[in-house]
Coordinates of C-alpha atoms in Angstrom, one line a residue:
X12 CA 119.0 172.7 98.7
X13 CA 121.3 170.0 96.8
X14 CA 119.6 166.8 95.9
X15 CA 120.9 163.9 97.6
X16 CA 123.1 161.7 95.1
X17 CA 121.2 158.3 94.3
X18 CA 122.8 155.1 95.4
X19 CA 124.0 153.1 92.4
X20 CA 125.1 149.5 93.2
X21 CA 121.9 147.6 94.9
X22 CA 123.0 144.2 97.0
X23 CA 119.9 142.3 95.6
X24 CA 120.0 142.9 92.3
X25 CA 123.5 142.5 89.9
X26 CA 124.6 145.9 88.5
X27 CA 126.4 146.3 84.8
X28 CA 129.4 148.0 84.2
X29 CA 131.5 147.6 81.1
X30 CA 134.7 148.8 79.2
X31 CA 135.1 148.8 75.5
X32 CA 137.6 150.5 72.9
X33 CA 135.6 152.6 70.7
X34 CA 138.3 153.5 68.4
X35 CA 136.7 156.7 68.3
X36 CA 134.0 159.0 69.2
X37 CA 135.0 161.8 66.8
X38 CA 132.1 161.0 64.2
X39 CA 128.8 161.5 63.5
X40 CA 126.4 159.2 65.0
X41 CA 129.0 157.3 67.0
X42 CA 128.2 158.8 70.7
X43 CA 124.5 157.8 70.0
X44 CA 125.3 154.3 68.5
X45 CA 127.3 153.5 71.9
X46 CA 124.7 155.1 73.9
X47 CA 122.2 152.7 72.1
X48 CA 124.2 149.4 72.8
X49 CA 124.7 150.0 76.1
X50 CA 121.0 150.7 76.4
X51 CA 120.6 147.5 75.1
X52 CA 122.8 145.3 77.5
X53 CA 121.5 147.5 80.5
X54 CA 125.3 149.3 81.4
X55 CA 124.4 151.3 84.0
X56 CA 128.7 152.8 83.9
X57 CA 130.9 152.4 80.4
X58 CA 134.3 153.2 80.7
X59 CA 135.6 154.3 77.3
X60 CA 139.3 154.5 75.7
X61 CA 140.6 155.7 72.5
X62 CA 137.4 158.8 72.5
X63 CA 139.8 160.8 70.6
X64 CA 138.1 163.7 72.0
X65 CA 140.0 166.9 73.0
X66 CA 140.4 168.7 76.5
X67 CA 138.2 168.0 79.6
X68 CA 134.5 168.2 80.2
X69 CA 131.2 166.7 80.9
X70 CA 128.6 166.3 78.5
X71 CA 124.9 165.2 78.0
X72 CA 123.4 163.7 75.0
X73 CA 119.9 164.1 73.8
X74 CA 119.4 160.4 74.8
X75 CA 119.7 161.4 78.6
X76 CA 123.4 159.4 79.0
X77 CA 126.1 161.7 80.2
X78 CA 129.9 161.7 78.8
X79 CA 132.8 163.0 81.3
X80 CA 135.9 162.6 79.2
X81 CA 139.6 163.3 79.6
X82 CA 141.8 164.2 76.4
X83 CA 144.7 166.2 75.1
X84 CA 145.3 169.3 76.7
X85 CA 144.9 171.4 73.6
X86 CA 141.7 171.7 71.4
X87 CA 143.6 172.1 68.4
X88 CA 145.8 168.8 69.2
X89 CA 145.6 165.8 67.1
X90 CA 143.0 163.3 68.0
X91 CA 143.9 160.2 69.8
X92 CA 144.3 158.7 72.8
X93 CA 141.5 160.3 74.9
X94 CA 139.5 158.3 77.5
X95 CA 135.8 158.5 79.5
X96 CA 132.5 157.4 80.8
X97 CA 129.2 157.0 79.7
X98 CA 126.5 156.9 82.3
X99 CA 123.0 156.5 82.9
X100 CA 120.7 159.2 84.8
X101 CA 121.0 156.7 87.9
X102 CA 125.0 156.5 87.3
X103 CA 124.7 160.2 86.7
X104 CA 123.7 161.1 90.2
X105 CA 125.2 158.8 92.4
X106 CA 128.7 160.5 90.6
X107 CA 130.6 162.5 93.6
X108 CA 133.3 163.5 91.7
X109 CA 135.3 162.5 88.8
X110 CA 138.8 164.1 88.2
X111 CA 140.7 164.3 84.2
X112 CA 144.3 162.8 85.0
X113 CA 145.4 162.8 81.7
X114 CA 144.6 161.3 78.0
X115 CA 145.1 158.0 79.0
X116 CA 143.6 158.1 82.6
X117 CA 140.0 159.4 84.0
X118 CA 138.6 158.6 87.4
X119 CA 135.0 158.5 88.9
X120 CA 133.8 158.2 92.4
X121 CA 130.2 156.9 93.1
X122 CA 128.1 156.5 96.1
X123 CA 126.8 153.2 96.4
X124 CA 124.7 151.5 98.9
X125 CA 127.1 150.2 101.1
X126 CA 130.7 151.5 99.9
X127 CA 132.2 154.3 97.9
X128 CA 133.3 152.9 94.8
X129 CA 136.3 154.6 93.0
X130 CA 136.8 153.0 88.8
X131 CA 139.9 154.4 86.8
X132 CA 140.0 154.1 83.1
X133 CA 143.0 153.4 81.3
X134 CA 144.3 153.4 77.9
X135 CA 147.9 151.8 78.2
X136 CA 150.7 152.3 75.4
X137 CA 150.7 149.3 73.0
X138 CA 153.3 146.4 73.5
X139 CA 155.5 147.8 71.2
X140 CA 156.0 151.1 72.6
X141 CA 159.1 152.8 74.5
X142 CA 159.6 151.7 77.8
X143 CA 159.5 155.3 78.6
X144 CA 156.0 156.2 77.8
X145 CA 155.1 152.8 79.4
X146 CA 156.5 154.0 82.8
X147 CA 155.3 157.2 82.4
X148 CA 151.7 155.9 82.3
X149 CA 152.3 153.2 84.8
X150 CA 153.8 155.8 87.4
X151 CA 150.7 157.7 86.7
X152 CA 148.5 155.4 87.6
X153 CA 150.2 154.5 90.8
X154 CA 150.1 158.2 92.0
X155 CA 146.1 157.7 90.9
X156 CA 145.7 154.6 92.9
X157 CA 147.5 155.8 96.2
X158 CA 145.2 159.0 96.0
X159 CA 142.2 156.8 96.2
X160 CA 140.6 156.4 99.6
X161 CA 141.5 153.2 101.3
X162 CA 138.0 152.1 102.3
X163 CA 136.3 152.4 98.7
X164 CA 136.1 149.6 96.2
X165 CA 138.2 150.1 94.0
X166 CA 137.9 148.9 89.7
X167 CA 140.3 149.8 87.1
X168 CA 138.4 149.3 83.7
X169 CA 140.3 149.8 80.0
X170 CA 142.3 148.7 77.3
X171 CA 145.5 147.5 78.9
X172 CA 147.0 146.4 75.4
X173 CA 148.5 143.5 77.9
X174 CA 148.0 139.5 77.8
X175 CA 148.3 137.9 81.1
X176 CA 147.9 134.3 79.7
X177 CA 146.7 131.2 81.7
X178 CA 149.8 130.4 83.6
X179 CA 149.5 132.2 87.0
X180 CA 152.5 130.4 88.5
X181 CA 152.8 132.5 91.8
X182 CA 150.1 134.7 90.9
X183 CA 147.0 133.1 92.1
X184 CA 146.0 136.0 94.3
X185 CA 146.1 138.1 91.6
X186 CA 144.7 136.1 88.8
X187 CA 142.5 133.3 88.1
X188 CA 142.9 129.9 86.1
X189 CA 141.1 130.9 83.4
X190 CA 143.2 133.1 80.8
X191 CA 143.5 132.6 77.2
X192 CA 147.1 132.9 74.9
X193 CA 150.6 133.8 76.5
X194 CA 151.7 136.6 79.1
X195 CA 153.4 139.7 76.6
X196 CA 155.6 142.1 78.7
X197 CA 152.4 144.6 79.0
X198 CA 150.7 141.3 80.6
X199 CA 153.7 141.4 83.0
X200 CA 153.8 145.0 83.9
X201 CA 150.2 144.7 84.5
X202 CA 150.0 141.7 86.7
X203 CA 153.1 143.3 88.9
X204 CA 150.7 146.6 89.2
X205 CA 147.9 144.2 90.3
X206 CA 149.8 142.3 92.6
X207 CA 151.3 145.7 94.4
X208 CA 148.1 146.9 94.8
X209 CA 145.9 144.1 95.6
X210 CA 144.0 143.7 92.6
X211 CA 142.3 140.9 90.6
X212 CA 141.9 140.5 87.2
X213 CA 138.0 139.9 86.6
X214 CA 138.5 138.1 83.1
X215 CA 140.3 135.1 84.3
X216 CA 138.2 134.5 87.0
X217 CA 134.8 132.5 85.0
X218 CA 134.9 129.7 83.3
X219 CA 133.7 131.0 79.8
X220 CA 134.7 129.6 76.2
X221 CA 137.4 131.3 74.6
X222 CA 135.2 133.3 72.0
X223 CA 133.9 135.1 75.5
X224 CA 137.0 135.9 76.6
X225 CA 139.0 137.5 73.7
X226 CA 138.4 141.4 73.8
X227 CA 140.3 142.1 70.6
X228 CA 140.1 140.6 66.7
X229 CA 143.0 141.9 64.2
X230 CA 141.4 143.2 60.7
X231 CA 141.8 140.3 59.4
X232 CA 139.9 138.0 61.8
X233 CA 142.7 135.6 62.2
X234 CA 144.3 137.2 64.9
X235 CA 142.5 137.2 69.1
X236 CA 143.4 138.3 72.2
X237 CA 142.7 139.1 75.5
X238 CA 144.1 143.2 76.0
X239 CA 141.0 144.9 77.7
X240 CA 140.4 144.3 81.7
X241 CA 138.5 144.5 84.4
X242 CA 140.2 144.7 87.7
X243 CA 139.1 144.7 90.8
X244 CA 139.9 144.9 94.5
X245 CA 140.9 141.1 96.1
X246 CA 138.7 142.1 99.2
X247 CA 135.8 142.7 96.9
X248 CA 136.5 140.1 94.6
X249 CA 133.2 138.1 96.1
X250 CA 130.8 140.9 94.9
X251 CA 132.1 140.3 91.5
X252 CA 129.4 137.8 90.0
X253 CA 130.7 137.4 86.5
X254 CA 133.2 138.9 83.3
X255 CA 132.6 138.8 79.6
X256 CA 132.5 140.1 76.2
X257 CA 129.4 141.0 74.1
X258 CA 130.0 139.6 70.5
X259 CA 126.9 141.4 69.1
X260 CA 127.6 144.9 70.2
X261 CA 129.0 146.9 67.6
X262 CA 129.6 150.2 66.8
X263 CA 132.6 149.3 64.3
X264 CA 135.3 148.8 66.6
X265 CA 137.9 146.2 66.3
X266 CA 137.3 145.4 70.4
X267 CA 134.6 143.9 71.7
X268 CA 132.5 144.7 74.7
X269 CA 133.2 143.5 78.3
X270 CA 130.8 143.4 80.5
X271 CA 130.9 142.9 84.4
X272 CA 128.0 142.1 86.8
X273 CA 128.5 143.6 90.4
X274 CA 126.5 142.6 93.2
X275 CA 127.0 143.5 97.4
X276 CA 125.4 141.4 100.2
X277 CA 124.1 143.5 102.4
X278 CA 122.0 142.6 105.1
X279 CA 119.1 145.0 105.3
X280 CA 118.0 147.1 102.7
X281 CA 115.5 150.1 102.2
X282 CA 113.0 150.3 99.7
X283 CA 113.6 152.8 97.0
X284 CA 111.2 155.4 96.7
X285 CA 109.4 155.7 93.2
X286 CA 109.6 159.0 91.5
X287 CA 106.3 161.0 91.0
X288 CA 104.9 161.0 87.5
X289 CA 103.1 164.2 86.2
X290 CA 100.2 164.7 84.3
X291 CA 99.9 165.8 81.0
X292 CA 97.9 168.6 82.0
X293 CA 98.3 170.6 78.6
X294 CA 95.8 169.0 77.1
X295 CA 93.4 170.4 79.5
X296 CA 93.6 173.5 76.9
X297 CA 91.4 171.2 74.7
X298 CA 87.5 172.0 75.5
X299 CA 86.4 168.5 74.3
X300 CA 89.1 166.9 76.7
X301 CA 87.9 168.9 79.8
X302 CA 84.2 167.6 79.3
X303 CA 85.5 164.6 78.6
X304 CA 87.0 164.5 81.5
X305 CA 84.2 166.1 83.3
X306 CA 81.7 163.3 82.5
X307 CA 84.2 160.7 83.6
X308 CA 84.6 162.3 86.7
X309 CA 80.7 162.9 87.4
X310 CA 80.5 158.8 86.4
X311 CA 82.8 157.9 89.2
X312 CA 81.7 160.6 92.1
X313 CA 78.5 158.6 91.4
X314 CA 79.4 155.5 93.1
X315 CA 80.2 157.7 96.2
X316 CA 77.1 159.8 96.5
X317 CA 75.5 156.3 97.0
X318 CA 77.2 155.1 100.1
X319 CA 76.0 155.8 103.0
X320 CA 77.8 157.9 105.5
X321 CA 77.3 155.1 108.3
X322 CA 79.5 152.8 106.2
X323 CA 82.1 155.2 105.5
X324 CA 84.3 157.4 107.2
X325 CA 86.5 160.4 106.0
X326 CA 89.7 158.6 105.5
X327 CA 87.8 156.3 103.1
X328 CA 86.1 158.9 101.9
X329 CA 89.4 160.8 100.9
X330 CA 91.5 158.0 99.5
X331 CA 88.1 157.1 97.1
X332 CA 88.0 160.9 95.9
X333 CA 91.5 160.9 95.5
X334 CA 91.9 157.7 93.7
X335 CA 88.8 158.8 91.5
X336 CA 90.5 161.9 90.3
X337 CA 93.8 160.1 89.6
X338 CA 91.8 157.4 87.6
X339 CA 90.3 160.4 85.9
X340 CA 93.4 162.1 84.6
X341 CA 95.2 158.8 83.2
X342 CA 92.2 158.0 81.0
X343 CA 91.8 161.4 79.8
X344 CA 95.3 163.1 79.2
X345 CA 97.7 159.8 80.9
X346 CA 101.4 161.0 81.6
X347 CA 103.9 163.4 80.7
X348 CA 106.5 161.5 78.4
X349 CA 109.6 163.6 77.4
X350 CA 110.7 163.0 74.3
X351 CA 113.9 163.7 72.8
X352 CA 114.4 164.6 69.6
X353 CA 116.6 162.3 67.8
X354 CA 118.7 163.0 65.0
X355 CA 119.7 160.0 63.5
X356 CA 116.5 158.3 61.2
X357 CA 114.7 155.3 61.1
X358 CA 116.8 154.7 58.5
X359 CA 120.2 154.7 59.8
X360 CA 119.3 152.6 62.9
X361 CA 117.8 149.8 60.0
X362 CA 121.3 149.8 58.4
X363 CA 122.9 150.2 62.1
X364 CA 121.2 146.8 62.7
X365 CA 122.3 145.2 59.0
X366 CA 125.9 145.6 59.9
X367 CA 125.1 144.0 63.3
X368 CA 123.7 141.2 61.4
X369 CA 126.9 141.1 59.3
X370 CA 129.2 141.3 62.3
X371 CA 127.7 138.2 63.6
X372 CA 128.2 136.3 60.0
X373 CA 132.1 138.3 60.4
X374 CA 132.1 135.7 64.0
X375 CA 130.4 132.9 63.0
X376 CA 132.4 132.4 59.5
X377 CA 134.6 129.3 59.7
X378 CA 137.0 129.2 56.1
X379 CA 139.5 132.1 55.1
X380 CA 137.3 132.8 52.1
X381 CA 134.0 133.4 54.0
X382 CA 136.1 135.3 56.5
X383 CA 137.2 137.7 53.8
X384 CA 133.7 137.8 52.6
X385 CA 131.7 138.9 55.2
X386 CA 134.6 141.1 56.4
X387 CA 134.0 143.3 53.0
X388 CA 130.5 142.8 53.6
X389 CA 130.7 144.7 57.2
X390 CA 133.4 147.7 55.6
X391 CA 130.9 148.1 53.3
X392 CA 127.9 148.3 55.9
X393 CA 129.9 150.5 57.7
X394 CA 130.7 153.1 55.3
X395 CA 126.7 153.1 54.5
X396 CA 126.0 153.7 58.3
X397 CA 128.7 156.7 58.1
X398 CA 127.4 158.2 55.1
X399 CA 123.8 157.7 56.3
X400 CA 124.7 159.3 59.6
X401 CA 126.2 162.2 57.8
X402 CA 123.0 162.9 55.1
X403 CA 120.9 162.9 58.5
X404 CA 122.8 165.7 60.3
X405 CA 122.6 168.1 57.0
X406 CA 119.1 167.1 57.4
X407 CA 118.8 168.0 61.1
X408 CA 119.9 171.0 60.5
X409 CA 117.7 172.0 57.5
X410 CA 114.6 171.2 59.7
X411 CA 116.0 173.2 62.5
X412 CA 116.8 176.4 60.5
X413 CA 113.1 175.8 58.7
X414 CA 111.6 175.8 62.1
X415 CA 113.9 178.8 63.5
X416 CA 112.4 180.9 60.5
X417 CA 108.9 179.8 61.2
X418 CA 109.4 181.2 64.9
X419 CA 111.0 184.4 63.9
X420 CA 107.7 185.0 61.5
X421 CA 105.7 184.3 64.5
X422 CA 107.6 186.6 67.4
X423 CA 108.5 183.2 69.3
X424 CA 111.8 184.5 70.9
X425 CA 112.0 181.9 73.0
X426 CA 112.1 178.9 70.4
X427 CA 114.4 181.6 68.3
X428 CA 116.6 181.8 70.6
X429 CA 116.8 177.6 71.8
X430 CA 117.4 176.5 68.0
X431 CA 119.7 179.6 67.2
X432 CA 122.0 178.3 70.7
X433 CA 121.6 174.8 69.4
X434 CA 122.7 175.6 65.8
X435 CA 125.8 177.7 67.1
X436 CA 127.7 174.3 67.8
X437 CA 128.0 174.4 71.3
X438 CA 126.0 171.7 73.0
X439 CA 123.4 173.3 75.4
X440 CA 124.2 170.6 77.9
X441 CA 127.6 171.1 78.1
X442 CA 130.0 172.5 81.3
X443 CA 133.2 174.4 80.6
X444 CA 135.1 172.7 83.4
X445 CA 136.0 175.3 86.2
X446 CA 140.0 175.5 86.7
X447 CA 141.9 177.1 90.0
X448 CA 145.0 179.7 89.4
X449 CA 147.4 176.6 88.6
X450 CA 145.0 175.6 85.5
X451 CA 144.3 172.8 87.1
X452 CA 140.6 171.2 85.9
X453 CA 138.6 171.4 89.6
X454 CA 136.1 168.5 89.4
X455 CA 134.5 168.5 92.9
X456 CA 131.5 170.8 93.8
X457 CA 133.0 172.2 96.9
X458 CA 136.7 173.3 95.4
X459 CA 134.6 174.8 92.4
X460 CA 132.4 177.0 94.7
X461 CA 135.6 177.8 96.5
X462 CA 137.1 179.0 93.0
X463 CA 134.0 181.1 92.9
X464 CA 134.1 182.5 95.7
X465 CA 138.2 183.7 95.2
X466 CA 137.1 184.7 91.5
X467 CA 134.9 187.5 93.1
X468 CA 136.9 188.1 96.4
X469 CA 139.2 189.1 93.5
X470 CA 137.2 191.1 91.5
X471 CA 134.9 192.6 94.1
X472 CA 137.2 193.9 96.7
X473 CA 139.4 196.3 94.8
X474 CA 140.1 199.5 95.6
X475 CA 138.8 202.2 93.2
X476 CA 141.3 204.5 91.8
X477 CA 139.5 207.9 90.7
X478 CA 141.2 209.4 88.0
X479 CA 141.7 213.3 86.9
X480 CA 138.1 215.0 86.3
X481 CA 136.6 218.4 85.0
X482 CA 134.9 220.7 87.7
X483 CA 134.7 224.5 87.2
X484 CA 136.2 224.4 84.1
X485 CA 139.0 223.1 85.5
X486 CA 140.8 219.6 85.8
X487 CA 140.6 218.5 89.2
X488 CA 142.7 215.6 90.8
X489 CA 141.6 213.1 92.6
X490 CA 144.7 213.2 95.2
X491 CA 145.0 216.9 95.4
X492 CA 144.0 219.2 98.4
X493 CA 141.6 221.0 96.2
X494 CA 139.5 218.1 95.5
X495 CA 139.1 216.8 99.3
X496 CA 137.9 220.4 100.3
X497 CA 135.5 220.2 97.4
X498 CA 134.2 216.9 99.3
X499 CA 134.2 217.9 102.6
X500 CA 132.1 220.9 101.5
X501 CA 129.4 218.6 99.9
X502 CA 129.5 216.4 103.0
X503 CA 128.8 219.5 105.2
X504 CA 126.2 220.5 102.7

């Protein structure tokens, strides 16, 4: 039986999605630092560009967020471009299906509460590149778009490398009043595509100062634009409640991160059920937590052996015993909590948080000279926070090979074998995508079980071909009329 996908966007309550150039994901500690920021401004969906990781494939990290991510083709290609999504658990199930296009293009479609909602994220060639490449990737977004179904809401998230400006002269539908700097061709090309396809561009929508606007800051600090996006359909444009950056995020990327609030108005809604909690019931094994729990239990039962069975009935009877026993268990052994080992130290996260504090100095400095300051200040931080990040994974892996040997001494195969898969390299949470004849990555549950099913069709349904064998002390075909008469004898027999 397949769980039902959870609804994601709720009509009473704003949901956060966001878009942010990472620069990179092909580092130590990087996945978990993003994972930790968006944790922190409540993202329930982060669109990603420049991931710089390889090939196709979907990916959970020990923090419970989940990575689908489109790259080059080949593993052994350099490592750019490359684009994704990092989602929640709640994001994670309401995902119907999410399909690779290309390095520079990655889809998702979600189930929502009201509407399916389709988001695209780009990576667009820079301003300065050949008008080639830039039609190349504009053409493939427009074969993306068209294959979207009409009724969803549609968002296109991502580093668009384009200014659109503040003059919307005969683009009002399209845009909004509120821009920053001058349209660059990339701005043009972009506010064509939005025009054709009935788009509008979420950050010049709100009226928000200019330091919550500009997406990207040139090494230097002098230099600001607005290059990253968040577009969405013009019939949904009233369900989108606001668009900005996030200054304090930081994972060491020269883009900052935008953040969009999406609320529908429905108008009925049902309550969401609340997931059941377990017990920690291991700690039952403990004798002195089994009479403690014995003698709490006895104390409450108490209370009921003293009513009298005029004044209650059985239903009241019930829920009180029930309700006893439940009281019972969370003062003796309280909830399950799943922990996930983390990797990263105490440590690292302390100097993850200095070079926050520096980045803040980096946006707050006024002169040139404190500028240049405070911009060593954060290069330095930031090569502390790699270094950091990279002593902690040798160390990671020290502990896990020490505690590998202590379960081989023990005969704990099981353990043995879960650190042994975990120290081969291949994360345990990981899916090779499934791909049909044409090598074509197959993203949705149904083609994938169809694969399947050909795969073995293939394989099963063969027919045998028995090849020359010894009986008698003689070689025996399996064609020949010698050999059928052999088997027709044994039949009879």
């Amino acid at each position: 039986m397949t769980r039902r996908p959870m609804k994601l966007f709720s009509p009473k309550y704003p949901t956060k999605i966001g878009t942010w150039n990472v620069r990179t994901l092909y580092q130590s500690g990087k996945s978990l630092q993003t994972a930790k920021e968006m944790d922190r401004y409540s993202i329930e969906i982060l669109g990603l560009s420049e991931v710089r990781w390889n090939t196709s494939g979907m990916t959970t990290l020990n923090t419970g967020h989940t990575i689908i991510h489109s790259g080059n083709k080949n593993a052994t290609d350099t490592h750019d471009k490359g684009v994704g999504f990092m989602l929640t658990k709640k994001a994670k199930q309401s995902l119907l299906e999410w399909n690779p296009v290309s390095s520079r293009i990655i889809t998702a479609r979600f189930d929502t509460k009201f509407q399916k909602t389709t988001i695209i994220q780009v990576y667009s060639p820079t301003n300065n590149a050949d008008e080639e490449e830039k039609d190349d990737f504009y053409n493939s977004l427009q074969t993306t778009v068209n294959s979207v179904p009409k009724r969803d809401i549609l968002m296109i998230l991502g580093d668009l490398n384009a200014k659109v400006g503040k003059d919307r002269t005969g683009r009002e539908r399209e845009m909004g009043p509120n821009g920053i700097g001058e349209m660059n061709e990339n701005g043009e090309i972009f506010a064509d595509f939005c025009a054709v396809n009935s788009l509008v561009i979420g950050g010049t929508l709100f009226p928000h100062k200019n330091c919550h606007k500009v997406t990207w800051v040139s090494p230097n600090g002098v230099t600001e634009n607005q290059i990253d996006h968040i577009a969405i359909s013009q019939r949904w444009r009233s369900s989108l409640q606001d668009v900005r950056n996030k200054r304090g995020a930081d994972i060491a990327s020269d883009h900052h991160l935008i953040i969009a609030k999406i609320q529908l108005k429905l108008l009925s809604t049902k309550k969401a059920k609340s997931r059941r909690k377990k017990f920690n019931v291991d700690l039952f094994k403990d004798p002195k937590v089994v009479q403690d729990y014995h003698i709490l239990l006895q104390n409450k039962f108490s209370v009921l052996e003293n009513l009298h069975d005029e004044e209650t009935s059985i239903n009241t009877a019930w829920e009180m015993t029930r309700d006893f026993i439940v009281q019972a268990c969370e003062e003796t052994v309280g909830y399950l909590q799943q922990n996930r080992k983390q990797w990263m130290s105490e440590n690292t996260w302390k100097i993850v948080n200095e070079r926050r504090q520096v980045k803040e100095k980096v946006l707050t400095a006024i002169t040139r000279q404190q500028k240049k300051q405070t911009q060593e200040q954060y290069s330095n931080k930031d090569k502390e926070v790699k270094k950091s990040c990279k002593q902690d994974k040798r160390n990671f892996v020290e502990q896990l090979a020490k505690e590998a040997e202590a379960a081989c001494s023990k005969g704990d195969t099981k353990t043995l074998y879960n650190i042994t898969k975990q120290l081969s390299g291949k994360p345990p949470t990981s899916n090779t995508p499934i791909k049909d004849k044409d090598n074509n990555t197959l993203t949705k549950l149904e083609d994938q079980l169809e694969r399947w099913k050909e795969h073995f069709e293939q394989i099963v349904n063969q027919n045998v071909v028995l090849g020359p064998f010894f009986y008698g002390g003689e070689v025996i075909s399996a064609h020949s009329d010698k050999f059928q008469a052999r088997k027709i004898n044994f039949i009879l027999a």
